[in-house]
Short mmCIF file of C-alpha atoms in Angstrom, two decimals:
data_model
loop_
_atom_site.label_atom_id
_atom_site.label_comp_id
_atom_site.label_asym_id
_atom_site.label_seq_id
_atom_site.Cartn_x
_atom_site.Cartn_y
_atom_site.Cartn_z
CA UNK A 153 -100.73 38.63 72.70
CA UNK A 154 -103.15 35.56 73.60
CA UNK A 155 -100.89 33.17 72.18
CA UNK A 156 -98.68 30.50 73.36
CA UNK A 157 -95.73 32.37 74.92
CA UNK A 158 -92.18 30.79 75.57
CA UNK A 159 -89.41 32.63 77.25
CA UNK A 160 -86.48 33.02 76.77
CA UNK A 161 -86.62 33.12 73.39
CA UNK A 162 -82.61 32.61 72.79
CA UNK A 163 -80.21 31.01 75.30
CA UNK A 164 -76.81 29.98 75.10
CA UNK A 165 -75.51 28.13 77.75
CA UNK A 166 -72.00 26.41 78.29
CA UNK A 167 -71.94 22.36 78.51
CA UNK A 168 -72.68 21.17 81.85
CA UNK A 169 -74.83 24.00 82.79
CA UNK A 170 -78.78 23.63 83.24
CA UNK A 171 -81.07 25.99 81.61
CA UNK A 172 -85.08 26.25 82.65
CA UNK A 173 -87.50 27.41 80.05
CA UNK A 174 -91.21 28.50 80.69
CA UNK A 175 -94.26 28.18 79.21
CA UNK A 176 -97.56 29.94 79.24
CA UNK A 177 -100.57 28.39 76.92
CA UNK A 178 -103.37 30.04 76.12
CA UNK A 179 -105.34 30.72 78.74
CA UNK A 180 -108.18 27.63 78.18
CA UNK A 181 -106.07 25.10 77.05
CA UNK A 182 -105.89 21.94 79.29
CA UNK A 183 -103.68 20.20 77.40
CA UNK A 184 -99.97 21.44 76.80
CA UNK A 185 -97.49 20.16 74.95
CA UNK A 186 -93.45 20.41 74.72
CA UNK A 187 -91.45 19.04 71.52
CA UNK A 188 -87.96 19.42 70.01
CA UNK A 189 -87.41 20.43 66.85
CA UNK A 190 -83.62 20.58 64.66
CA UNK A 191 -82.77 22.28 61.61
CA UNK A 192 -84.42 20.30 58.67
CA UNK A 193 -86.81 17.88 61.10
CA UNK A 194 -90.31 18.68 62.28
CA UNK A 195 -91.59 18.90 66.18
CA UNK A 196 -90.73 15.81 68.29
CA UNK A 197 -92.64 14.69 71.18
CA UNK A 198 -90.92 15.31 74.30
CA UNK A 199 -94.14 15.10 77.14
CA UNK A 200 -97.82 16.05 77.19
CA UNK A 201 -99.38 17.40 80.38
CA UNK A 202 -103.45 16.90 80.56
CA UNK A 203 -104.05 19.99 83.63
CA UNK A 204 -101.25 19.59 85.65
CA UNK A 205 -101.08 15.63 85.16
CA UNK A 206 -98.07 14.26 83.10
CA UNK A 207 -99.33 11.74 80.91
CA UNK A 208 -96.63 10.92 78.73
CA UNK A 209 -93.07 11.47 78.38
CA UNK A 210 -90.93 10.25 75.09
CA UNK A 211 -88.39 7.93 75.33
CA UNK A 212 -85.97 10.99 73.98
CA UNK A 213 -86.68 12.44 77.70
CA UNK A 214 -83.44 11.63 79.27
CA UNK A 215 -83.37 11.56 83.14
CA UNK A 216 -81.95 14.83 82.80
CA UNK A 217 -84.53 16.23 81.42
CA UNK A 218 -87.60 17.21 83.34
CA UNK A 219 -90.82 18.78 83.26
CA UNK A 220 -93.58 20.44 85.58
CA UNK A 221 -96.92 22.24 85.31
CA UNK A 222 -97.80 22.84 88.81
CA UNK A 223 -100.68 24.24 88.67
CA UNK A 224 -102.05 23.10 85.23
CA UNK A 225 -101.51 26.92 83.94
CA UNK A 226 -97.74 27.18 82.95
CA UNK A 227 -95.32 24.93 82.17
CA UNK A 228 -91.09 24.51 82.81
CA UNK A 229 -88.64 22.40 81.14
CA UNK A 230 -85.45 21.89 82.67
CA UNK A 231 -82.24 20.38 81.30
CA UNK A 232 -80.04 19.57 83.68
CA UNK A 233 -76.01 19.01 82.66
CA UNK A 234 -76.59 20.03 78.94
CA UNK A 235 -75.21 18.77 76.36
CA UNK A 236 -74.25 19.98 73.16
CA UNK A 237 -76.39 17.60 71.82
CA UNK A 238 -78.97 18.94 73.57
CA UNK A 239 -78.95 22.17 71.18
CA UNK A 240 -82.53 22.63 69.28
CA UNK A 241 -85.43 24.87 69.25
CA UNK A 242 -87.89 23.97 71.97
CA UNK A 243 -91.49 24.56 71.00
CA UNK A 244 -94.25 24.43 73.24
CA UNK A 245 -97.96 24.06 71.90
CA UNK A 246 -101.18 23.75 73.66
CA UNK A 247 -104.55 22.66 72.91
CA UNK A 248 -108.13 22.20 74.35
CA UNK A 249 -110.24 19.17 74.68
CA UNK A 250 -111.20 16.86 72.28
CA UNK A 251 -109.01 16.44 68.74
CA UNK A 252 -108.51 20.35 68.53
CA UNK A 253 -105.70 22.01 66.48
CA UNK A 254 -102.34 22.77 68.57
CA UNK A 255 -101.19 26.02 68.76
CA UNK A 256 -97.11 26.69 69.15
CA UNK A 257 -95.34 29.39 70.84
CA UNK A 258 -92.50 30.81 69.13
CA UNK A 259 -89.92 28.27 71.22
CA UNK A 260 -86.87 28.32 72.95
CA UNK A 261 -83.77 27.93 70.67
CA UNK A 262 -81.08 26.49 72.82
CA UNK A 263 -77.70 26.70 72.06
CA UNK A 264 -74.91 24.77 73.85
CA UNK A 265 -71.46 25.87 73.71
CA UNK B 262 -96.38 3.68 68.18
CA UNK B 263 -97.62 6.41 65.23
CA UNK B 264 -95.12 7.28 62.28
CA UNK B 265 -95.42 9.85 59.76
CA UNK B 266 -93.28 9.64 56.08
CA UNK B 267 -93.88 13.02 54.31
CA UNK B 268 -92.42 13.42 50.50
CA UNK B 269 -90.99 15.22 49.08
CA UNK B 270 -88.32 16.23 51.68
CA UNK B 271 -87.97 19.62 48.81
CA UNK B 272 -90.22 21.08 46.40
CA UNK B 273 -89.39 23.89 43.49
CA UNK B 274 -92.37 25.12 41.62
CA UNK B 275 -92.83 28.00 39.19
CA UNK B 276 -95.12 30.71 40.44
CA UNK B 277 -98.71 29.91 39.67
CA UNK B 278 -97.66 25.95 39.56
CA UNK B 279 -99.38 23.73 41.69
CA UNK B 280 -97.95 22.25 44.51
CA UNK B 281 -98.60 18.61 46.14
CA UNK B 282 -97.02 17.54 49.49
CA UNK B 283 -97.92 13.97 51.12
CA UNK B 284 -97.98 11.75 54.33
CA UNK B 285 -98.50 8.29 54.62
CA UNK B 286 -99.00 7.60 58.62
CA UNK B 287 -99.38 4.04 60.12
CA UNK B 288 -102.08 3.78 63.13
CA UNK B 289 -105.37 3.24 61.70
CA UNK B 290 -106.97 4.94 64.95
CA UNK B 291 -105.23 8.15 63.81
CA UNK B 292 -108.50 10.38 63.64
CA UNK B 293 -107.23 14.06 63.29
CA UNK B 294 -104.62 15.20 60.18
CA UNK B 295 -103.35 19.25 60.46
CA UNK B 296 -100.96 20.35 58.38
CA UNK B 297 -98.71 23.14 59.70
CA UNK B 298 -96.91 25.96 57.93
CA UNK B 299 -93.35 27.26 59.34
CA UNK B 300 -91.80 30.06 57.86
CA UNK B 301 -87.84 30.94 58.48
CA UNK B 302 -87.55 31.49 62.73
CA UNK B 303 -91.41 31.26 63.57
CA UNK B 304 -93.63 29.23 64.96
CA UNK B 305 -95.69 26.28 63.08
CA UNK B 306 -98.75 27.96 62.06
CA UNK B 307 -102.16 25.48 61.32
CA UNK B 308 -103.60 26.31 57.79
CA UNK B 309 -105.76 22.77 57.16
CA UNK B 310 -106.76 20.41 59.29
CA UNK B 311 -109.22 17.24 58.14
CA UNK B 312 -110.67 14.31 60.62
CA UNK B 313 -111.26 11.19 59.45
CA UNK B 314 -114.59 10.86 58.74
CA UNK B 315 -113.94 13.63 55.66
CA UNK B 316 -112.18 12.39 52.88
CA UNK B 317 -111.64 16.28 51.42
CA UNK B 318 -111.53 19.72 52.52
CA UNK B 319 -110.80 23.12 50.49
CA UNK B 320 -109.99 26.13 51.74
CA UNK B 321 -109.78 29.04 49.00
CA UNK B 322 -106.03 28.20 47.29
CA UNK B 323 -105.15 24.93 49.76
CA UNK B 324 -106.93 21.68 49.72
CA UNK B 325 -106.13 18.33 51.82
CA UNK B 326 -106.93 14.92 50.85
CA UNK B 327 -107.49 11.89 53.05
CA UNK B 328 -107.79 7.78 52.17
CA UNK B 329 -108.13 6.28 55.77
CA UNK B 330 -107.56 3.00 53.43
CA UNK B 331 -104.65 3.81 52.14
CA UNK B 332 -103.63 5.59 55.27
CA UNK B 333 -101.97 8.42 53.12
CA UNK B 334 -103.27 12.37 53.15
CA UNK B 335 -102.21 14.87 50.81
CA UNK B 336 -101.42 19.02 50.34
CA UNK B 337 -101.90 20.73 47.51
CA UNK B 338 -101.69 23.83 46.49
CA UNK B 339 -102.58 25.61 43.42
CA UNK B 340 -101.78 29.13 42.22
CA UNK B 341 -98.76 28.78 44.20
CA UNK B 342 -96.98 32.50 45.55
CA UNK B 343 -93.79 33.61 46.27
CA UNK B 344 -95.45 33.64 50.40
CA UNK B 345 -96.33 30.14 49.65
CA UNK B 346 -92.24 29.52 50.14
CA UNK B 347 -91.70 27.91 53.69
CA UNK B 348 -91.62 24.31 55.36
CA UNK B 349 -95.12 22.34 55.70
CA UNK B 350 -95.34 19.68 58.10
CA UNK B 351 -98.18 16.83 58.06
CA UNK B 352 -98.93 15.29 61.37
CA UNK B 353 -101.41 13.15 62.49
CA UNK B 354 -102.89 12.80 65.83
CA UNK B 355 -105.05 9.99 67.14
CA UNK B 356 -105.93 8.57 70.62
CA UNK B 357 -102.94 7.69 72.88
CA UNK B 358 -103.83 6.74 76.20
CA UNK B 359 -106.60 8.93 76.92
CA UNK B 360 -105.09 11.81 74.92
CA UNK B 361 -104.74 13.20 71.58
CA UNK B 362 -101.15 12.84 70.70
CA UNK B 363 -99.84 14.65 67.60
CA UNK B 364 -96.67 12.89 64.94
CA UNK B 365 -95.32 15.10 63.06
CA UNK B 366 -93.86 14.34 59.68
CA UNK B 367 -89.80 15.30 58.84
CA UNK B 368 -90.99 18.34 56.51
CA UNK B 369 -91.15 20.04 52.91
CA UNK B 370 -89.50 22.85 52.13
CA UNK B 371 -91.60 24.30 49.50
CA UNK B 372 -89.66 26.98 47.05
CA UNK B 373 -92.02 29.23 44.85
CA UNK B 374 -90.34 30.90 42.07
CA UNK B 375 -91.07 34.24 40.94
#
């Protein structure tokens, strides 16, 4: 598959706990993307990494939540003490230069128990 | 910054009925309008996209409709099937910084009936 991939696909973790999730775009896509998405509401904008620079993170991008794409190939989000609020699917898209489509993996639903 | 209203938030049709979703977004330098397709558990899946210096674009049964006046883009489509069911998202993505950054609209679920 030359798709976005996310893994894991599924993962329930108890409050407090941090979880790490991983992306890989396609292969020669610059630009990746991570959003948040709840039953019944489309993708939100989390952050947006240009190669391995973060240019923008949302304002829903608590402190505890960070991101990294060390070598501008894949990407990791981590959550750090989640919370239960913090239960959604977690898509990841990327896209190449100019005002191209986005393509989405198949996200990361997290659960928090 | 960017926000996208979609209506309707639900949509019933009658197989073969045409269907009509639309977006009203606020930047004016919004330049770039896809329209995403998610069925139950996947992935948003593209099936239109239109830039802003197009005001319409067809693609066999689905056709999108953009007034950069009116700042408001549309979805229809006609000879609606069963497959047509899922949620269709509107975004609209225009320069941010030195980027392309994509808002998303809150969603239609779109219910063909057989």
């Amino acid at each position: 598959d030359t798709g976005v991939s996310q893994d894991p696909r599924h993962k329930i973790t108890k409050r407090g706990q941090n979880v790490t999730f991983r992306c890989d775009p396609i292969s020669e896509h610059n630009r990746l993307y991570w959003y948040r998405q709840t039953l019944g509401q489309g993708p939100e904008f989390l952050t947006y990494f240009q190669n391995e620079a973060q240019l923008e993170k949302s304002r829903l991008l608590s402190d505890r939540f960070s991101a990294e794409r060390p070598k501008g190939s894949f990407s990791t989000l981590e959550i750090q003490r989640t919370e239960q609020g913090d239960s959604a699917m977690y898509l990841c898209a990327s896209s190449s230069q100019g005002a191209g489509e986005a393509f989405f993996g198949q996200g990361t639903r997290l659960t928090v128990v | 910054g960017e926000n996208v209203e979609q209506h309707p938030s639900t949509l019933s049709v009658q197989e073969g009925d045409s269907a009509v979703i639309k977006c009203t977004y606020s930047d004016s330098a919004s330049n770039y309008f896809p329209w995403y397709k998610q069925e139950l558990g996947k992935r948003p899946q593209l099936i239109i996209d239109i830039r802003s210096n197009v005001g319409e674009k067809k693609d066999q049964r689905i056709a999108v409709t953009l007034n950069k006046t009116a700042k408001h883009f549309s979805l229809h489509i006609t000879e609606t099937q069963p497959e047509d069911s899922a949620v269709y998202f509107c975004a609209a993505s225009g320069p941010a910084g030195g980027y392309q950054k994509v808002t998303f609209g809150t969603g239609t679920k779109l219910q063909v009936i057989p």
